[in-house]
PDB file of C-alpha atoms in Angstrom:
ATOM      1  CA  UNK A   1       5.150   8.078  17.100  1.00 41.00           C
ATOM      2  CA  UNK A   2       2.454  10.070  18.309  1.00 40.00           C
ATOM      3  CA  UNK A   3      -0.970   9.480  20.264  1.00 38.00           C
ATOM      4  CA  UNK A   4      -4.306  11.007  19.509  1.00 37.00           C
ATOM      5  CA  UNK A   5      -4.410  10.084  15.859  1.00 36.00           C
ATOM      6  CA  UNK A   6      -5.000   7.496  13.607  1.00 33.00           C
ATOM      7  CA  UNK A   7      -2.271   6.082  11.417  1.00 35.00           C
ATOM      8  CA  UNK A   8      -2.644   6.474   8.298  1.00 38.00           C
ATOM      9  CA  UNK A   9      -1.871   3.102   6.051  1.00 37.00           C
ATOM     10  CA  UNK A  10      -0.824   5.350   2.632  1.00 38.00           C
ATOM     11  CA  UNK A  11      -0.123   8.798   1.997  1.00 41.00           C
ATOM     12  CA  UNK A  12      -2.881  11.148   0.824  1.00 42.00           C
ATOM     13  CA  UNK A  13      -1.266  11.808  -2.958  1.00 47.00           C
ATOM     14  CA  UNK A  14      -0.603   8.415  -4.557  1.00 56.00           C
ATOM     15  CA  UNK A  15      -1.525   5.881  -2.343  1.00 81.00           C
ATOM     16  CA  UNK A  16       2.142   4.674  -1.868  1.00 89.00           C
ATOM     17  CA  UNK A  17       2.628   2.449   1.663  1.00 92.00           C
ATOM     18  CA  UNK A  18       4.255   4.324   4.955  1.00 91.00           C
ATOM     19  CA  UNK A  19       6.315   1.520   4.950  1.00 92.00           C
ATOM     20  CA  UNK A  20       7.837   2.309   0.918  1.00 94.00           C
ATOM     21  CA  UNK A  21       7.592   6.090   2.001  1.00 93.00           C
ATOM     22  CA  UNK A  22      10.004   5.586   4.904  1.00 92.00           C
ATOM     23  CA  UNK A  23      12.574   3.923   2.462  1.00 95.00           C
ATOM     24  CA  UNK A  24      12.456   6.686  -0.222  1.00 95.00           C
ATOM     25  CA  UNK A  25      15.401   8.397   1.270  1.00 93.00           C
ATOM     26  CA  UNK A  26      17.482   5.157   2.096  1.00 95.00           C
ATOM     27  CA  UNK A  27      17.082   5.113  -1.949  1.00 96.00           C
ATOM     28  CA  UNK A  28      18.066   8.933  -1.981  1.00 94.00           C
ATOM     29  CA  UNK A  29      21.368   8.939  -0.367  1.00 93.00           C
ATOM     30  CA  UNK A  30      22.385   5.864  -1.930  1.00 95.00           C
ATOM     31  CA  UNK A  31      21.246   7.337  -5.801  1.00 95.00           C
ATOM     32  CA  UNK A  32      22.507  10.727  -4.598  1.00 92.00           C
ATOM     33  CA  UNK A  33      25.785   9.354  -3.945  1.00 94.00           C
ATOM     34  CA  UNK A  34      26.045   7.301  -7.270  1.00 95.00           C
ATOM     35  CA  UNK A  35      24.748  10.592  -8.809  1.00 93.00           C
ATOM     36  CA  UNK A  36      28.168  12.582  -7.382  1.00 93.00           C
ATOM     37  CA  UNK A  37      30.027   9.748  -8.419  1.00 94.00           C
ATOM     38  CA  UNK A  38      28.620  10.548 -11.863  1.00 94.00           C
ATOM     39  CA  UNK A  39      27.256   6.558 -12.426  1.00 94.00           C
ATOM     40  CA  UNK A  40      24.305   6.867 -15.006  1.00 95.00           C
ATOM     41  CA  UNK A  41      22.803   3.923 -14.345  1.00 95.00           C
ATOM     42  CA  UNK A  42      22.394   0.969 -11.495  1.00 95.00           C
ATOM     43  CA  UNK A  43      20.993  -2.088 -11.489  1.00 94.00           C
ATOM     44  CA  UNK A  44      18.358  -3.188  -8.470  1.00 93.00           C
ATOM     45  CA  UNK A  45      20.606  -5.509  -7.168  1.00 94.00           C
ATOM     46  CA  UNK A  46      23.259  -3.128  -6.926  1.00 95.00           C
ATOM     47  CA  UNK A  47      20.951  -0.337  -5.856  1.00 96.00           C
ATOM     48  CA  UNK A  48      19.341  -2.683  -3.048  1.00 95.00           C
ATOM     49  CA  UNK A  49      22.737  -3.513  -1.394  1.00 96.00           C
ATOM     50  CA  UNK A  50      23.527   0.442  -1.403  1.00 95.00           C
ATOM     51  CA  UNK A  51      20.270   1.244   0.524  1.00 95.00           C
ATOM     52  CA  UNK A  52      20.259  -1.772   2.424  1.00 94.00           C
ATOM     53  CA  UNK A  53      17.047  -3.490   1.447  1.00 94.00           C
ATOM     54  CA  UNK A  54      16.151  -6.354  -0.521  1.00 93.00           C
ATOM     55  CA  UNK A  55      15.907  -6.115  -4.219  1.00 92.00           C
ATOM     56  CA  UNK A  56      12.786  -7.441  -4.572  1.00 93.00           C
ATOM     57  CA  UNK A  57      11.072  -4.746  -2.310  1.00 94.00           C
ATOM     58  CA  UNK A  58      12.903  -2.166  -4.303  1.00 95.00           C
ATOM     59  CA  UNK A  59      11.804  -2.865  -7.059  1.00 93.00           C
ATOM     60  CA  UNK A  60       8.170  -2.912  -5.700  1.00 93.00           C
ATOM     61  CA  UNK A  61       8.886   0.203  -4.583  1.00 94.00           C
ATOM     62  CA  UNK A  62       9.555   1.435  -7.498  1.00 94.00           C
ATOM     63  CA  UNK A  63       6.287   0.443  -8.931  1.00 92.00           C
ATOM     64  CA  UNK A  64       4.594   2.848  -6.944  1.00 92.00           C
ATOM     65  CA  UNK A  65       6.416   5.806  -8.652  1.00 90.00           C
ATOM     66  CA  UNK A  66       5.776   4.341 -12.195  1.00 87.00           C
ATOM     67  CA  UNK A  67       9.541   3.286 -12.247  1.00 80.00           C
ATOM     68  CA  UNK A  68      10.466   0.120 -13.468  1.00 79.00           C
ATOM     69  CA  UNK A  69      13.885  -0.100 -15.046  1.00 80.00           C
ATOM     70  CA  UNK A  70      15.325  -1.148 -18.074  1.00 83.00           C
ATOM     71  CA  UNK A  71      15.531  -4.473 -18.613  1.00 82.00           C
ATOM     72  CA  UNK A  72      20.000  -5.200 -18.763  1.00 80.00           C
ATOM     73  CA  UNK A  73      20.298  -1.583 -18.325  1.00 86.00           C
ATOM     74  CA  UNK A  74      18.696  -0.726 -14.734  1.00 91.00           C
ATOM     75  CA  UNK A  75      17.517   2.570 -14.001  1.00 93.00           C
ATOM     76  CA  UNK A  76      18.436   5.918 -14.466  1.00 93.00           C
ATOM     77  CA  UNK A  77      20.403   7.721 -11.555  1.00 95.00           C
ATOM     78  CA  UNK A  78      19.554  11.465 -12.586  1.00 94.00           C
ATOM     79  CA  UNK A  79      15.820  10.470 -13.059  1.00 93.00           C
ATOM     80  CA  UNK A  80      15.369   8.407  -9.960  1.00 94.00           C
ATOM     81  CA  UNK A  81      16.919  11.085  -8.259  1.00 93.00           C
ATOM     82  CA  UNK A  82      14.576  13.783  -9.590  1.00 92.00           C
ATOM     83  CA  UNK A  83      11.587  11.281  -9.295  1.00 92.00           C
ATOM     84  CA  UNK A  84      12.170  10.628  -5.481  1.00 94.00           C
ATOM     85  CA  UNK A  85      13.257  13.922  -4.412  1.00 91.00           C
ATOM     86  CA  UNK A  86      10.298  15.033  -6.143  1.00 90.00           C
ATOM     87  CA  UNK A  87       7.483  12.309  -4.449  1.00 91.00           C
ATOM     88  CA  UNK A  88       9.143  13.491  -1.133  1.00 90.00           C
ATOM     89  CA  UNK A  89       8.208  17.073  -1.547  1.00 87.00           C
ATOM     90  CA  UNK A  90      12.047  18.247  -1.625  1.00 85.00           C
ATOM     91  CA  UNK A  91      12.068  19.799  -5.048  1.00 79.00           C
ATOM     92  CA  UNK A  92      10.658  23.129  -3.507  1.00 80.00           C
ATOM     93  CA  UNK A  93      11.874  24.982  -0.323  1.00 84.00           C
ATOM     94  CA  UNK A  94      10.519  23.793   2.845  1.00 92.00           C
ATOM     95  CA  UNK A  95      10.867  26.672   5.989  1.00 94.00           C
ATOM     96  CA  UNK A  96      11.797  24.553   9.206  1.00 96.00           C
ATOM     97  CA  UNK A  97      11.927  26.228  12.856  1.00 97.00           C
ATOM     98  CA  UNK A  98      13.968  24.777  15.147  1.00 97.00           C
ATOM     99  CA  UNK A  99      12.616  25.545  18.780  1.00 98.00           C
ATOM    100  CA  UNK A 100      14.993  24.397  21.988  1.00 97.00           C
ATOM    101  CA  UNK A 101      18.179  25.920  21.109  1.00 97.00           C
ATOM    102  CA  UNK A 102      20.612  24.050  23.776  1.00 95.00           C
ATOM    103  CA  UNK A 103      23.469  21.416  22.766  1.00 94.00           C
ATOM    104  CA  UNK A 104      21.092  19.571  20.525  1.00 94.00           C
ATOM    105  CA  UNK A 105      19.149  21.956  19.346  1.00 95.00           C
ATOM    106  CA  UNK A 106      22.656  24.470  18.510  1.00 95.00           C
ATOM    107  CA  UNK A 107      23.963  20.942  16.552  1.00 94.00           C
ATOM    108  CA  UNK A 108      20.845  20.553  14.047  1.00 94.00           C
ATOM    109  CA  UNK A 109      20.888  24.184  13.342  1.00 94.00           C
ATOM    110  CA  UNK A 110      24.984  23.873  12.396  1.00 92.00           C
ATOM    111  CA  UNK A 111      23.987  20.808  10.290  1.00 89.00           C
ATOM    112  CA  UNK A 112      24.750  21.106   6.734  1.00 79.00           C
ATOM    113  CA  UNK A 113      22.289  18.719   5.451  1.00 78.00           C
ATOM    114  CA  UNK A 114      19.052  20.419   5.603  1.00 82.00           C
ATOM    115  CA  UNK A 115      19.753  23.248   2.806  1.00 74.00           C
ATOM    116  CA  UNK A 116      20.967  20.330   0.630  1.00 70.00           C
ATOM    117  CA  UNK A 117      17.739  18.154   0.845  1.00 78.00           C
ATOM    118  CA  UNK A 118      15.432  21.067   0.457  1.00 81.00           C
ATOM    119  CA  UNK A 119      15.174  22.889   3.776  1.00 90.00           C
ATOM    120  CA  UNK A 120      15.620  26.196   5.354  1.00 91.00           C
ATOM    121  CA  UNK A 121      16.138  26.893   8.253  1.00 94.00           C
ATOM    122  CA  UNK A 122      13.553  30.079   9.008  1.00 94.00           C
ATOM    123  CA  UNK A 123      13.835  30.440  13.073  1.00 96.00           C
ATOM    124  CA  UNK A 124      15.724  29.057  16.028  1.00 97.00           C
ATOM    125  CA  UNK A 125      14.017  29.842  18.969  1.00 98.00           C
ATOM    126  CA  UNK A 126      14.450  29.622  22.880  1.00 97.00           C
ATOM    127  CA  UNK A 127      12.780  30.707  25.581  1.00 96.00           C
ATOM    128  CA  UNK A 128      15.704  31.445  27.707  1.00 96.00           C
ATOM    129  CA  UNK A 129      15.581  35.626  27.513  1.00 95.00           C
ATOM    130  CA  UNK A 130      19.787  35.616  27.622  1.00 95.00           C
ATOM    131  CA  UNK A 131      19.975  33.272  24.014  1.00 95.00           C
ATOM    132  CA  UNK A 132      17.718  36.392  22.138  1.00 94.00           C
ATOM    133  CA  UNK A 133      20.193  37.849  19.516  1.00 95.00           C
ATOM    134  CA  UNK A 134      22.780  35.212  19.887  1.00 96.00           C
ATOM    135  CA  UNK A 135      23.651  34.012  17.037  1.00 96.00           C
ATOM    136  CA  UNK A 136      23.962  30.214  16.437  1.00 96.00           C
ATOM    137  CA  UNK A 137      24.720  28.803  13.178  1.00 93.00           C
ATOM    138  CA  UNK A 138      25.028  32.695  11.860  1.00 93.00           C
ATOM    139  CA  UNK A 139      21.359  32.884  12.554  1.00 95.00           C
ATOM    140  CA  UNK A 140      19.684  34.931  15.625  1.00 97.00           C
ATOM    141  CA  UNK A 141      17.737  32.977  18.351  1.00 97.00           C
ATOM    142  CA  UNK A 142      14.529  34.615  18.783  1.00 97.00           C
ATOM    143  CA  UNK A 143      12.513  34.329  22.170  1.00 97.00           C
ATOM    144  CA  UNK A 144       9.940  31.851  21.996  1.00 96.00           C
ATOM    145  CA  UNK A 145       6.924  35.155  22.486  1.00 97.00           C
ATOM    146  CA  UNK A 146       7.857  35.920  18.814  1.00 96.00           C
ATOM    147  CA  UNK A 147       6.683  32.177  17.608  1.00 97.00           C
ATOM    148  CA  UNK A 148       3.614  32.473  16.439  1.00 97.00           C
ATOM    149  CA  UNK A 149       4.956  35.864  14.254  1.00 97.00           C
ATOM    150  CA  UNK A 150       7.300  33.724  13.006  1.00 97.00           C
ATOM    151  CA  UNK A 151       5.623  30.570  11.707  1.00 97.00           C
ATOM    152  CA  UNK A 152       3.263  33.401   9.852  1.00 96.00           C
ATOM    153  CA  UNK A 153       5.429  35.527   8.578  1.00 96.00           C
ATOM    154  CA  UNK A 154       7.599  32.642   7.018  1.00 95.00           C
ATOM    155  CA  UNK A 155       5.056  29.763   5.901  1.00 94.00           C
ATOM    156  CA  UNK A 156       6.438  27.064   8.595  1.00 95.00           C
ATOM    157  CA  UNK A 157       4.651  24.106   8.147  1.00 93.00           C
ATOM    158  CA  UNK A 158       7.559  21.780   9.644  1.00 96.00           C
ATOM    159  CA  UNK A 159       8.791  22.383  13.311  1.00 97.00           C
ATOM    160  CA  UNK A 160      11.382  20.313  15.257  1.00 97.00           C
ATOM    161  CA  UNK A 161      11.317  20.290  18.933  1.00 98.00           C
ATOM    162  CA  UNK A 162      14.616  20.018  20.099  1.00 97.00           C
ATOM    163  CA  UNK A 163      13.735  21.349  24.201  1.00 97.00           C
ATOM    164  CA  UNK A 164      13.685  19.487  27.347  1.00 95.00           C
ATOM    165  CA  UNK A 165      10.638  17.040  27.613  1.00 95.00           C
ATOM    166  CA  UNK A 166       8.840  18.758  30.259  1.00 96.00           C
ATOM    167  CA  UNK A 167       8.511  22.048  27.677  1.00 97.00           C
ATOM    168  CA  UNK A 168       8.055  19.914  24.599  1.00 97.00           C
ATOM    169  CA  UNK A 169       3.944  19.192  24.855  1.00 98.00           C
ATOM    170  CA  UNK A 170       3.455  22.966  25.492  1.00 97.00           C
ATOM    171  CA  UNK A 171       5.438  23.839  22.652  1.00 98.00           C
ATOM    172  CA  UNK A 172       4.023  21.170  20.376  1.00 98.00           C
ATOM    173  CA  UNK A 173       0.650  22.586  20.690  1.00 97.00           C
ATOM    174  CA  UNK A 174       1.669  25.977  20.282  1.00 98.00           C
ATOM    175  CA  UNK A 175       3.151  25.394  16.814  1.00 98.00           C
ATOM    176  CA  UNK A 176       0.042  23.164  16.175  1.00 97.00           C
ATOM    177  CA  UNK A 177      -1.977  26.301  16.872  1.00 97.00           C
ATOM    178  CA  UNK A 178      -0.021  28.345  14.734  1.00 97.00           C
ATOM    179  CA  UNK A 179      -0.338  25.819  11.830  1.00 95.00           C
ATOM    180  CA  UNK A 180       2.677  23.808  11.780  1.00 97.00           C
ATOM    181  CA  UNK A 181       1.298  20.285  10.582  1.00 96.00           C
ATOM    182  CA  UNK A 182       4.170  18.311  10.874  1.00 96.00           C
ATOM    183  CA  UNK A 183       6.640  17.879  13.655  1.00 97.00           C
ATOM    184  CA  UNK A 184       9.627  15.837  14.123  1.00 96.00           C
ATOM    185  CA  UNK A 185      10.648  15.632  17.869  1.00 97.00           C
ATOM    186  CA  UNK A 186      14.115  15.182  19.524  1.00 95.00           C
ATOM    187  CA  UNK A 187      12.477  15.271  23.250  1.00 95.00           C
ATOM    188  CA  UNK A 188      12.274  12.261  25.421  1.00 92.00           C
ATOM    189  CA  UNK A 189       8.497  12.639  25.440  1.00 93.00           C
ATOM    190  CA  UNK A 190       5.540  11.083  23.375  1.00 94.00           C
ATOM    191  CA  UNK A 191       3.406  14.434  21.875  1.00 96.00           C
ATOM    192  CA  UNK A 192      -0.277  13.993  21.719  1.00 96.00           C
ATOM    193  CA  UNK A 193      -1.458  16.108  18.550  1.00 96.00           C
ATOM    194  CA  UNK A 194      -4.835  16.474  16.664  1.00 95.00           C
ATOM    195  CA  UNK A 195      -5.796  14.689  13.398  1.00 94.00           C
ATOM    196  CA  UNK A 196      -3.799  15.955  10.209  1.00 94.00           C
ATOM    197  CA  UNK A 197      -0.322  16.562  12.355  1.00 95.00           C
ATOM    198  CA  UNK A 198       2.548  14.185  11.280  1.00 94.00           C
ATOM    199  CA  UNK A 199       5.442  13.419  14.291  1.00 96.00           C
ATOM    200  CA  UNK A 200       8.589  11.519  14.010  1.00 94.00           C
ATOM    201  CA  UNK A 201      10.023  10.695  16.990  1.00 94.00           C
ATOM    202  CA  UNK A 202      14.185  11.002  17.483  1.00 92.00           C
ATOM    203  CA  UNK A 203      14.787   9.316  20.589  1.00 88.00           C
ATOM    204  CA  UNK A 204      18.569   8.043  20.801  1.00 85.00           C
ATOM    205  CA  UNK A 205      18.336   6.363  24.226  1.00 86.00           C
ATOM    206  CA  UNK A 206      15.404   4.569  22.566  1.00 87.00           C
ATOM    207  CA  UNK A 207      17.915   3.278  19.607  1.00 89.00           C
ATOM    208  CA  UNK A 208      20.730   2.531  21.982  1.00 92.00           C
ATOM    209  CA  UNK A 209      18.459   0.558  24.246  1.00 92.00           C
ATOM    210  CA  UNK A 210      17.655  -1.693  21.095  1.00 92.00           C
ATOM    211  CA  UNK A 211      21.445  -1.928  20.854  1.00 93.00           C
ATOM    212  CA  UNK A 212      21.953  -3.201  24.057  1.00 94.00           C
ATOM    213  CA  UNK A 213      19.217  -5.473  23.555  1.00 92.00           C
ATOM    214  CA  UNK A 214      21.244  -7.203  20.782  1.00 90.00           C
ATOM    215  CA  UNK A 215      24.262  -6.928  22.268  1.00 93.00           C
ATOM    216  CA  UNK A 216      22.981  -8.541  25.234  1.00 91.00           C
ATOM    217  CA  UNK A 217      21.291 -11.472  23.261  1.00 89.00           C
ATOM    218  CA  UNK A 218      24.691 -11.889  20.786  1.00 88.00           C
ATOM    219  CA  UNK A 219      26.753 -12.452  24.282  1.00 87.00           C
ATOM    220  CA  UNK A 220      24.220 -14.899  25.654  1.00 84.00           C
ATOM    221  CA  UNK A 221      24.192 -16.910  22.003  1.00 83.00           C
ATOM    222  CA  UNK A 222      27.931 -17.007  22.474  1.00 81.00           C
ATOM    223  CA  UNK A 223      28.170 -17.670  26.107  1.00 81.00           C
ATOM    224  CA  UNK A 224      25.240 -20.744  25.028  1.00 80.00           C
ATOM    225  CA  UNK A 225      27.974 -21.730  22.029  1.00 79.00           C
ATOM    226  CA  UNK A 226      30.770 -21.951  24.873  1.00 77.00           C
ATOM    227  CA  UNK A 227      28.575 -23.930  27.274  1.00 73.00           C
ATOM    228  CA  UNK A 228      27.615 -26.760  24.580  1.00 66.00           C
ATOM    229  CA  UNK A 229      31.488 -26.796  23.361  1.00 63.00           C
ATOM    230  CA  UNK A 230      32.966 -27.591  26.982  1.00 59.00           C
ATOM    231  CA  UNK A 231      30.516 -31.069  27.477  1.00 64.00           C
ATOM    232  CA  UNK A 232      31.109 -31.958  23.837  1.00 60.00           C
ATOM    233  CA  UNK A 233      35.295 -31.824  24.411  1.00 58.00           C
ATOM    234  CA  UNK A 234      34.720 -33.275  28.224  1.00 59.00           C
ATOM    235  CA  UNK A 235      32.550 -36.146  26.281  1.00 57.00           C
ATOM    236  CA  UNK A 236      35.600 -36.559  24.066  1.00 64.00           C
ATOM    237  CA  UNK A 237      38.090 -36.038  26.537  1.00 60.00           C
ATOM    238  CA  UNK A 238      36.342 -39.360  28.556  1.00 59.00           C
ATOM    239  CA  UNK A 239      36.062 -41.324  25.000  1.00 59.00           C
ATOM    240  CA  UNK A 240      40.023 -41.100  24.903  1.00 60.00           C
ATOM    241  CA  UNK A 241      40.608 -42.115  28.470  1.00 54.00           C
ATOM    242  CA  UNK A 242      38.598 -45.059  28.445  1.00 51.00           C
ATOM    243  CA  UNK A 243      40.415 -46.150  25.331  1.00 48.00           C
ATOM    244  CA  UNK A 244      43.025 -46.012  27.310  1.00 49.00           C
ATOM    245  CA  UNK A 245      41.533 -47.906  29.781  1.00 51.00           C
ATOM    246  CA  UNK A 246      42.655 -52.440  30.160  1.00 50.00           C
ATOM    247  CA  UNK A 247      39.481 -54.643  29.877  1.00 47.00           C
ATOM    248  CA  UNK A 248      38.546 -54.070  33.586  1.00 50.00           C
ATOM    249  CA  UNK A 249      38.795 -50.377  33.558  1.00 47.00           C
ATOM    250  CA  UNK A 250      42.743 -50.286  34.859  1.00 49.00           C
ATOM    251  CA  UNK A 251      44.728 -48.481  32.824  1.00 44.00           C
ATOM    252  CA  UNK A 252      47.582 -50.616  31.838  1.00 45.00           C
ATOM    253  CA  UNK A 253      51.185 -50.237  33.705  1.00 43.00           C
ATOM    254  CA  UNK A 254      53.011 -49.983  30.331  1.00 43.00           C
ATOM    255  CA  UNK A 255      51.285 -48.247  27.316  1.00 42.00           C
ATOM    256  CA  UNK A 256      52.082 -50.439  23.799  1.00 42.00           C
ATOM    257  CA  UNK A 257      54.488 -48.391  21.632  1.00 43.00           C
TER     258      UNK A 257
END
């Protein structure tokens, strides 16, 4: 997350957690799916498992949006659907510029998802002089002099930064300047930013790291399991043998039948 700010406990509206707020689209995609399988209704438990969370903090959730269920009928798909999308702001049309438009940047601007979930793509933008006019997703890069012009003449109030991480800080503060307030950043680089600007981070050699941090732990449990098991079947191994064994530790000449 970023530096140079302090973190804010709740959001500003309705004084719902950062915590429940960062779980309000896990609940999305799992409703929206139900909702395209046309299911009216689902239970907590059922909803829980979906979004991967426990039912009883779904259901606190909940509370915060003045949603509690029907009790043997569970809630309403369409409505929590509506309810959510609108508590996250996606029930009107949010302009996004994409700036850093190079393998990553070219992939979020082909992704399908953002016009779905209430985004728009307004800009891609990259200050390599050769991209200007290209198109990239069926939309022209524009040269990173035009920014500014941009963010104004389209309302941007969401950037992503999506350039190399000696670039991104420079960039960051030029969309801050513009008066883009919230920024979600794909470069390997923490972003200092003024009060009232929001950053999510995207770092996916951060979240592979953690991987390899389990991974590394779930061989050592077993390689630990493995240890214990060869002394327990050596001490059992040596319990049979010396039940073998004749009353002075010789082990007889003929074994009884």
């Amino acid at each position: 997350m970023a530096t140079g700010r302090t973190h804010r406990p709740a959001t500003r509206s309705r004084g719902i957690p950062e915590a429940t707020v960062a779980r309000l689209p896990l609940y999305l995609r799992a409703l929206t799916a139900l909702s395209e399988r046309s299911v009216p209704t689902v239970s907590s438990e059922e909803l829980a498992a979906a979004a991967g969370v426990n039912s009883a903090k779904l259901r606190k959730d909940f509370s915060y949006l003045g949603s509690y269920g029907t009790r043997g009928v569970g809630y309403d798909v369409e409505y929590l659907v509506y309810q959510i999308s609108r508590e996250l702001g996606l029930t009107q049309d949010w302009p996004v510029v994409i700036v850093g438009i190079g393998n990553l940047g070219a992939a979020l601007a082909n992704y399908g998802g953002f016009a779905s979930r209430g985004f728009r793509v307004a800009a891609l933008i990259d200050a390599d002089p050769a991209m200007a006019g290209k198109p990239v997703a069926g939309i022209p890069v524009r040269h990173t002099d035009e920014l500014e012009k941009i963010i104004e003449d389209n309302g941007v109030s969401i950037g992503v930064i999506a350039t190399p991480a000696g670039a991104a800080q420079q960039v960051c503060d030029r969309l801050v300047a513009a008066g883009v307030t919230s920024i979600l950043n794909f470069a390997p680089t923490v972003l200092t930013v003024p009060d009232g600007v929001d950053v999510r981070k995207v770092d996916l050699s951060i979240e592979l790291q953690i991987l390899a941090f389990h991974e590394q732990r779930k061989a050592g449990e077993e390689l630990a399991a493995n240890d214990g098991a060869l002394p327990a079947a050596a001490a059992r191994a040596a319990a049979g043998h010396s039940a073998e064994q004749g009353p002075d530790g010789d082990v007889p000449a003929v074994m009884p039948a």
